[in-house]
Coordinates of C-alpha atoms in Angstrom, one line a residue:
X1 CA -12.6 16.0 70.8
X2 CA -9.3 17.0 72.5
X3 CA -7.2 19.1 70.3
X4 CA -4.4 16.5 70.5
X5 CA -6.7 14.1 68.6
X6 CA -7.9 17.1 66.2
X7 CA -4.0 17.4 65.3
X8 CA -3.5 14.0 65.2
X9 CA -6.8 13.1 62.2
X10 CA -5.1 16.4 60.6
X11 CA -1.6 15.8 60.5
X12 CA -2.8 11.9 58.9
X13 CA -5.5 13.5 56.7
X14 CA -2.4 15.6 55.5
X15 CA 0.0 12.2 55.1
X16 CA -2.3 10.9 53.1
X17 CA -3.6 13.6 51.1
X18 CA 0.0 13.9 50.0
X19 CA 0.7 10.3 49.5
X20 CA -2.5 10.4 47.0
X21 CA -0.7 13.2 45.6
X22 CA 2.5 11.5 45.0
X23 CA 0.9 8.3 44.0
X24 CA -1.2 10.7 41.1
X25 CA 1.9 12.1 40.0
X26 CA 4.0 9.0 39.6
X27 CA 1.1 7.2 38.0
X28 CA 0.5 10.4 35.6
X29 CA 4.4 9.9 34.8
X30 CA 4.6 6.2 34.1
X31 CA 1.5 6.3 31.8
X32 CA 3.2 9.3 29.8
X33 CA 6.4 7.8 29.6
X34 CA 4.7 4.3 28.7
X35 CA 2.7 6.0 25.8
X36 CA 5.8 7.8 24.4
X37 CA 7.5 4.6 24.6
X38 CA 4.5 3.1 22.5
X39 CA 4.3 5.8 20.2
X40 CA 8.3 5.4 19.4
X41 CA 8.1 2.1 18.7
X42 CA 4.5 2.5 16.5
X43 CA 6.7 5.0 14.8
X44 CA 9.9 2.8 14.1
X45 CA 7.2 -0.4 13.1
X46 CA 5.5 2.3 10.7
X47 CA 8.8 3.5 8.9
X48 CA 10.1 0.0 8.6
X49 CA 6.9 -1.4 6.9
X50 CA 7.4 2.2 5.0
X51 CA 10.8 0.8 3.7
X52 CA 9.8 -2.6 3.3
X53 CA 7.0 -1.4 0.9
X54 CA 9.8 1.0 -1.1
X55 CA 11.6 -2.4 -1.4
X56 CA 8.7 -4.0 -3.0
X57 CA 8.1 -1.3 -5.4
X58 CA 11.6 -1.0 -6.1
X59 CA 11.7 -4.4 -7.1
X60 CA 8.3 -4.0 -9.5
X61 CA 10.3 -1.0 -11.2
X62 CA 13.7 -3.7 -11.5
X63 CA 11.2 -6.4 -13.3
X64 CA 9.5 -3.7 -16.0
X65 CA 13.0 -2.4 -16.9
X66 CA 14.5 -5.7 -17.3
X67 CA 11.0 -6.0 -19.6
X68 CA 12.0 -2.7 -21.5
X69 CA 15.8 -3.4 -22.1
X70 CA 15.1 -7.3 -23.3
X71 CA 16.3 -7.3 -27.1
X72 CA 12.4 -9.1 -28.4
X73 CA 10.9 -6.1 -26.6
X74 CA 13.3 -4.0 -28.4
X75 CA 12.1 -5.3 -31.7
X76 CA 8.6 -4.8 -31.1
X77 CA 9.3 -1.1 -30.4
X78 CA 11.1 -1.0 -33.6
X79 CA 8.4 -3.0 -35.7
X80 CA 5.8 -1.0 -34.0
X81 CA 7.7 2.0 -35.8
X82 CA 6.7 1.3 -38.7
X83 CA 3.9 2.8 -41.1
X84 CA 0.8 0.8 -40.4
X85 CA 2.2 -1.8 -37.9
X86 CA -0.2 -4.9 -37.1
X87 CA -0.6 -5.2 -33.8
X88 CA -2.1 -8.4 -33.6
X89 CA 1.2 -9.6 -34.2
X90 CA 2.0 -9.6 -30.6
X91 CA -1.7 -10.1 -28.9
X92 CA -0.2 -13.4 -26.6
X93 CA 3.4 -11.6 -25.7
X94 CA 2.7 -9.9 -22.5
X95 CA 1.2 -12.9 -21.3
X96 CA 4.5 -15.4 -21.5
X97 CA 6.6 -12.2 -20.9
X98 CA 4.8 -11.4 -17.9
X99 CA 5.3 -14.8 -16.5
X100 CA 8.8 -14.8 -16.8
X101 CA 9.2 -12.0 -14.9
X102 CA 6.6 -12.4 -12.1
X103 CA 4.6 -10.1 -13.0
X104 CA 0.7 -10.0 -12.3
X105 CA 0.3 -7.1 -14.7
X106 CA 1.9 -5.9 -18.2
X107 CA 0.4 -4.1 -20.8
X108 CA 2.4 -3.4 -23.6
X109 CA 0.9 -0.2 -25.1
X110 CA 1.4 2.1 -28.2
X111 CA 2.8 5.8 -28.1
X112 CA -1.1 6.6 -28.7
X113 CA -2.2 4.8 -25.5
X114 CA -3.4 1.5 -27.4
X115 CA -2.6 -1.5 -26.2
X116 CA -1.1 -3.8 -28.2
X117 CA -0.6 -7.0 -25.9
X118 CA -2.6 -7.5 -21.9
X119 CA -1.3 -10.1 -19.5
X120 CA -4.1 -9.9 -16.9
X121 CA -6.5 -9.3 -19.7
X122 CA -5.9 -10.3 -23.4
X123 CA -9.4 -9.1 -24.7
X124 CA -8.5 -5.3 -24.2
X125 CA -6.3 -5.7 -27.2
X126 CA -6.8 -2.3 -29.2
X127 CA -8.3 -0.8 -26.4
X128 CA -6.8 2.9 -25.2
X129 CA -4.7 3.2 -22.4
X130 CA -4.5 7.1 -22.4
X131 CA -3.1 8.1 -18.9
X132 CA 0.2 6.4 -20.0
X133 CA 0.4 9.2 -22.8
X134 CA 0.1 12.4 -20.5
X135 CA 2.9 14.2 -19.5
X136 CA 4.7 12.5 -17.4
X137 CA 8.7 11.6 -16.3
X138 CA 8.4 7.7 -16.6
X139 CA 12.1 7.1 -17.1
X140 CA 12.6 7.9 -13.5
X141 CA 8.8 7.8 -12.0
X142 CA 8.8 5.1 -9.3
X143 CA 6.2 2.3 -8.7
X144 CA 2.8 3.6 -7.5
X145 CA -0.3 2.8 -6.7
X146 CA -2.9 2.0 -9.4
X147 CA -6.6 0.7 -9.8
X148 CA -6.6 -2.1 -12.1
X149 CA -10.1 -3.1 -14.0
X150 CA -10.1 -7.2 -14.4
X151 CA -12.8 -9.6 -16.3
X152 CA -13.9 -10.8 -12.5
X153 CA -13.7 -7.1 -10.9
X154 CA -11.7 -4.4 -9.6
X155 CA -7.6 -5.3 -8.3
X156 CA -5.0 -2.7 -6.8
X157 CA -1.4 -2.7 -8.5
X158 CA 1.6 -1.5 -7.4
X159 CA 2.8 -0.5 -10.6
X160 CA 5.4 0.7 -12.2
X161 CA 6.3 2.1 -16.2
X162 CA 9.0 2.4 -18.3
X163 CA 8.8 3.8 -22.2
X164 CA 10.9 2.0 -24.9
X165 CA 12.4 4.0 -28.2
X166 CA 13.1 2.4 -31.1
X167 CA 16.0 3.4 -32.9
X168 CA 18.1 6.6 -31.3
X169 CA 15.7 9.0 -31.1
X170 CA 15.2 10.2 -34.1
X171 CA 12.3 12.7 -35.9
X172 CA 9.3 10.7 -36.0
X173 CA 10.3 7.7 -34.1
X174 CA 7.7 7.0 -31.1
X175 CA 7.6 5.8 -27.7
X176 CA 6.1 2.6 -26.7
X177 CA 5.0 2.0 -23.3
X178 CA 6.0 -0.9 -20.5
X179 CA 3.6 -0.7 -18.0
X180 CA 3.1 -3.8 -15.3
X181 CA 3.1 -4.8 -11.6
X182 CA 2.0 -6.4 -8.3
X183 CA -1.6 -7.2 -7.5
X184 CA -2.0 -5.7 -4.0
X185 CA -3.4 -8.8 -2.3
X186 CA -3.3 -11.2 1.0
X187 CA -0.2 -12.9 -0.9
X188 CA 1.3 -9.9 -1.5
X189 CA 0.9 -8.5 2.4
X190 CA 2.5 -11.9 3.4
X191 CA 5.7 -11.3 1.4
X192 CA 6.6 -8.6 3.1
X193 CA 9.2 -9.1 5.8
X194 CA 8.0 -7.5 9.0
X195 CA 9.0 -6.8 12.6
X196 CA 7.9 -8.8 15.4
X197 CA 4.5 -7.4 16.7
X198 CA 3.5 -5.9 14.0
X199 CA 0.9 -7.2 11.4
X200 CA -0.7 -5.6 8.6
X201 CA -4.1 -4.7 7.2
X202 CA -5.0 -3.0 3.6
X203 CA -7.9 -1.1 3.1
X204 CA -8.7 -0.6 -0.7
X205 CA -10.3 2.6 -1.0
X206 CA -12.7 1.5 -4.0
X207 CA -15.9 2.5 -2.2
X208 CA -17.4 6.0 -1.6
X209 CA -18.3 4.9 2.2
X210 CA -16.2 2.7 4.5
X211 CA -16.5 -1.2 3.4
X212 CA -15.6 -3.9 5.3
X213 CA -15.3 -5.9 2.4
X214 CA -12.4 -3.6 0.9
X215 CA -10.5 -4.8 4.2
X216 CA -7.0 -7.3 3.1
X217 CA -5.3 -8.9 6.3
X218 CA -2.0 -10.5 5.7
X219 CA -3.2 -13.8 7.3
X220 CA -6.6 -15.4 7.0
X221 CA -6.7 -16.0 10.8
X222 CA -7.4 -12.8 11.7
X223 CA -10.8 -13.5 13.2
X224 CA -11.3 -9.3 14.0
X225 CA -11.3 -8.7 10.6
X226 CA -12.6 -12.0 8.4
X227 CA -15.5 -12.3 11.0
X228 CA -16.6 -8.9 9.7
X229 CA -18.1 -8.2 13.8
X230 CA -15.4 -5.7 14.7
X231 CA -14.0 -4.6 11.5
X232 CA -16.7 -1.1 11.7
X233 CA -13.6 0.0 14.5
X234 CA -11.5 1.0 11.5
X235 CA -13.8 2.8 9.7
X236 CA -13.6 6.2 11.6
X237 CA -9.7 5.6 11.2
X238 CA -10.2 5.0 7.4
X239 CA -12.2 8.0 7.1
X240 CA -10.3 10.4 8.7
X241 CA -7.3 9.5 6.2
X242 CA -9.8 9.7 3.2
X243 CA -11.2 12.5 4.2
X244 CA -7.7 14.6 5.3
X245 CA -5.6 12.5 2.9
X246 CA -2.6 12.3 5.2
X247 CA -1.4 9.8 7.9
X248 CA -2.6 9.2 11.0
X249 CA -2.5 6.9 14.3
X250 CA -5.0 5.3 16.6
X251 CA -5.3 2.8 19.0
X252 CA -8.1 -0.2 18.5
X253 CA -9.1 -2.0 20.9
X254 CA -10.8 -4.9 19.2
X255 CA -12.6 -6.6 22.6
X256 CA -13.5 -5.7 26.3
X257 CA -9.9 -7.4 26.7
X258 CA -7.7 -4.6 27.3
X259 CA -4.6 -6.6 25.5
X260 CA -6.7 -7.4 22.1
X261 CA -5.5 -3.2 21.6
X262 CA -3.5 -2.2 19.2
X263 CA -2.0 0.9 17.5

């Protein structure tokens, strides 16, 4: 081989070694700057749904008040006041109360945790209701999450309480407790107003293991998660968050079909 070939295969070897190089890099770059680009907008999607949810729970806490400032509620706290009160007096008033505020869950309970009327379950009458009673600033507490016992199972509330005084607040008078709220459900996800792209999934963390049944989609065409085959790609998201109880991001990638991903 002459040397003018051997310069020749080199000085192309060289071309295209530095082509590939180029290439590498400008590949490298786009796929950075695409997944930044992706992560940004995960990020704004996540903080609107964030803010969406506030709304929601904002507008539980709006409901209960309206409950604990209405003049028959009022009365009750007032009656309730009194030595020996009867109870049974006002089994049925969460129900119709509830309903005219829109309101899956209201417990109207006692300043020593009994309740005295159930919405979602009337038979708990004279039951305790304790957590209500602990310390805690309920005047200005916003909605939160609770686990809700029912007659057919286990519900999650977004819930929200509010206590009532009788009188002005004087020695011996006694709060009385507004508790009530949201069932988290599929009707519930479906209210909320979200941006185009995104949709949204609730996992109720009922179980000591990841369940596939604990899974809510907003729609019931979600064939990845109703179909039950591919839900098991959430779980080692789910875990992670119960087990480090913070937030976190992944991407799935429900099917071979690189566009069934998301994030």
């Amino acid at each position: 081989m002459s040397f003018r070939t051997k310069l020749l295969l080199i000085f192309t070897l060289t071309v295209t070694l530095a082509v590939g190089l180029v290439a590498a890099m400008v590949s490298a770059s786009m796929r950075r700057a695409f997944e930044r680009v992706d992560a940004e907008r995960t990020s704004a999607l996540v903080a609107q749904f964030e803010r969406e949810f506030a709304r929601q729970g904002e507008e539980v806490t709006r409901r209960v008040e309206g409950v604990a400032r209405a003049d028959s509620v009022l009365r009750m706290a007032v009656d309730l006041n009194r030595p020996r009160p009867d109870y049974s007096l006002y089994v049925e008033t969460a129900r119709d109360v509830a309903a005219a505020q829109r309101l899956d869950f209201l417990d109207f309970i006692a300043s020593d945790g009994t309740i005295v009327s159930s919405a979602e379950w009337p038979a708990r009458f004279g039951y305790r209701e304790e957590w209500v009673t602990q310390a805690a600033d309920w005047p200005t507490q916003a909605a939160f999450l609770k686990r809700e016992e029912l007659p057919g199972g286990v519900a999650l509330a977004l819930m929200a309480v509010r206590p009532v005084r009788a009188g002005e607040g004087r020695a011996g008078e006694r709060d009385f407790y507004i508790a009530g709220g949201l069932r988290l459900d599929r009707e519930f996800l479906a209210s909320l107003v979200l941006p185009a792209g995104m949709r949204v999934i609730l996992y109720r963390n009922f179980q000591p293991n990841f369940s596939a049944e604990e899974l809510i989609p907003a729609s019931a065409n979600v064939s990845s998660v109703e179909q039950g085959g591919n839900s098991d790609k959430l779980a080692p998201l789910v875990e992670r968050v119960r087990r480090e109880r913070a937030e976190f991001s992944q991407t799935v990638t429900w099917s071979r079909d690189p566009l069934s991903a998301e994030a």
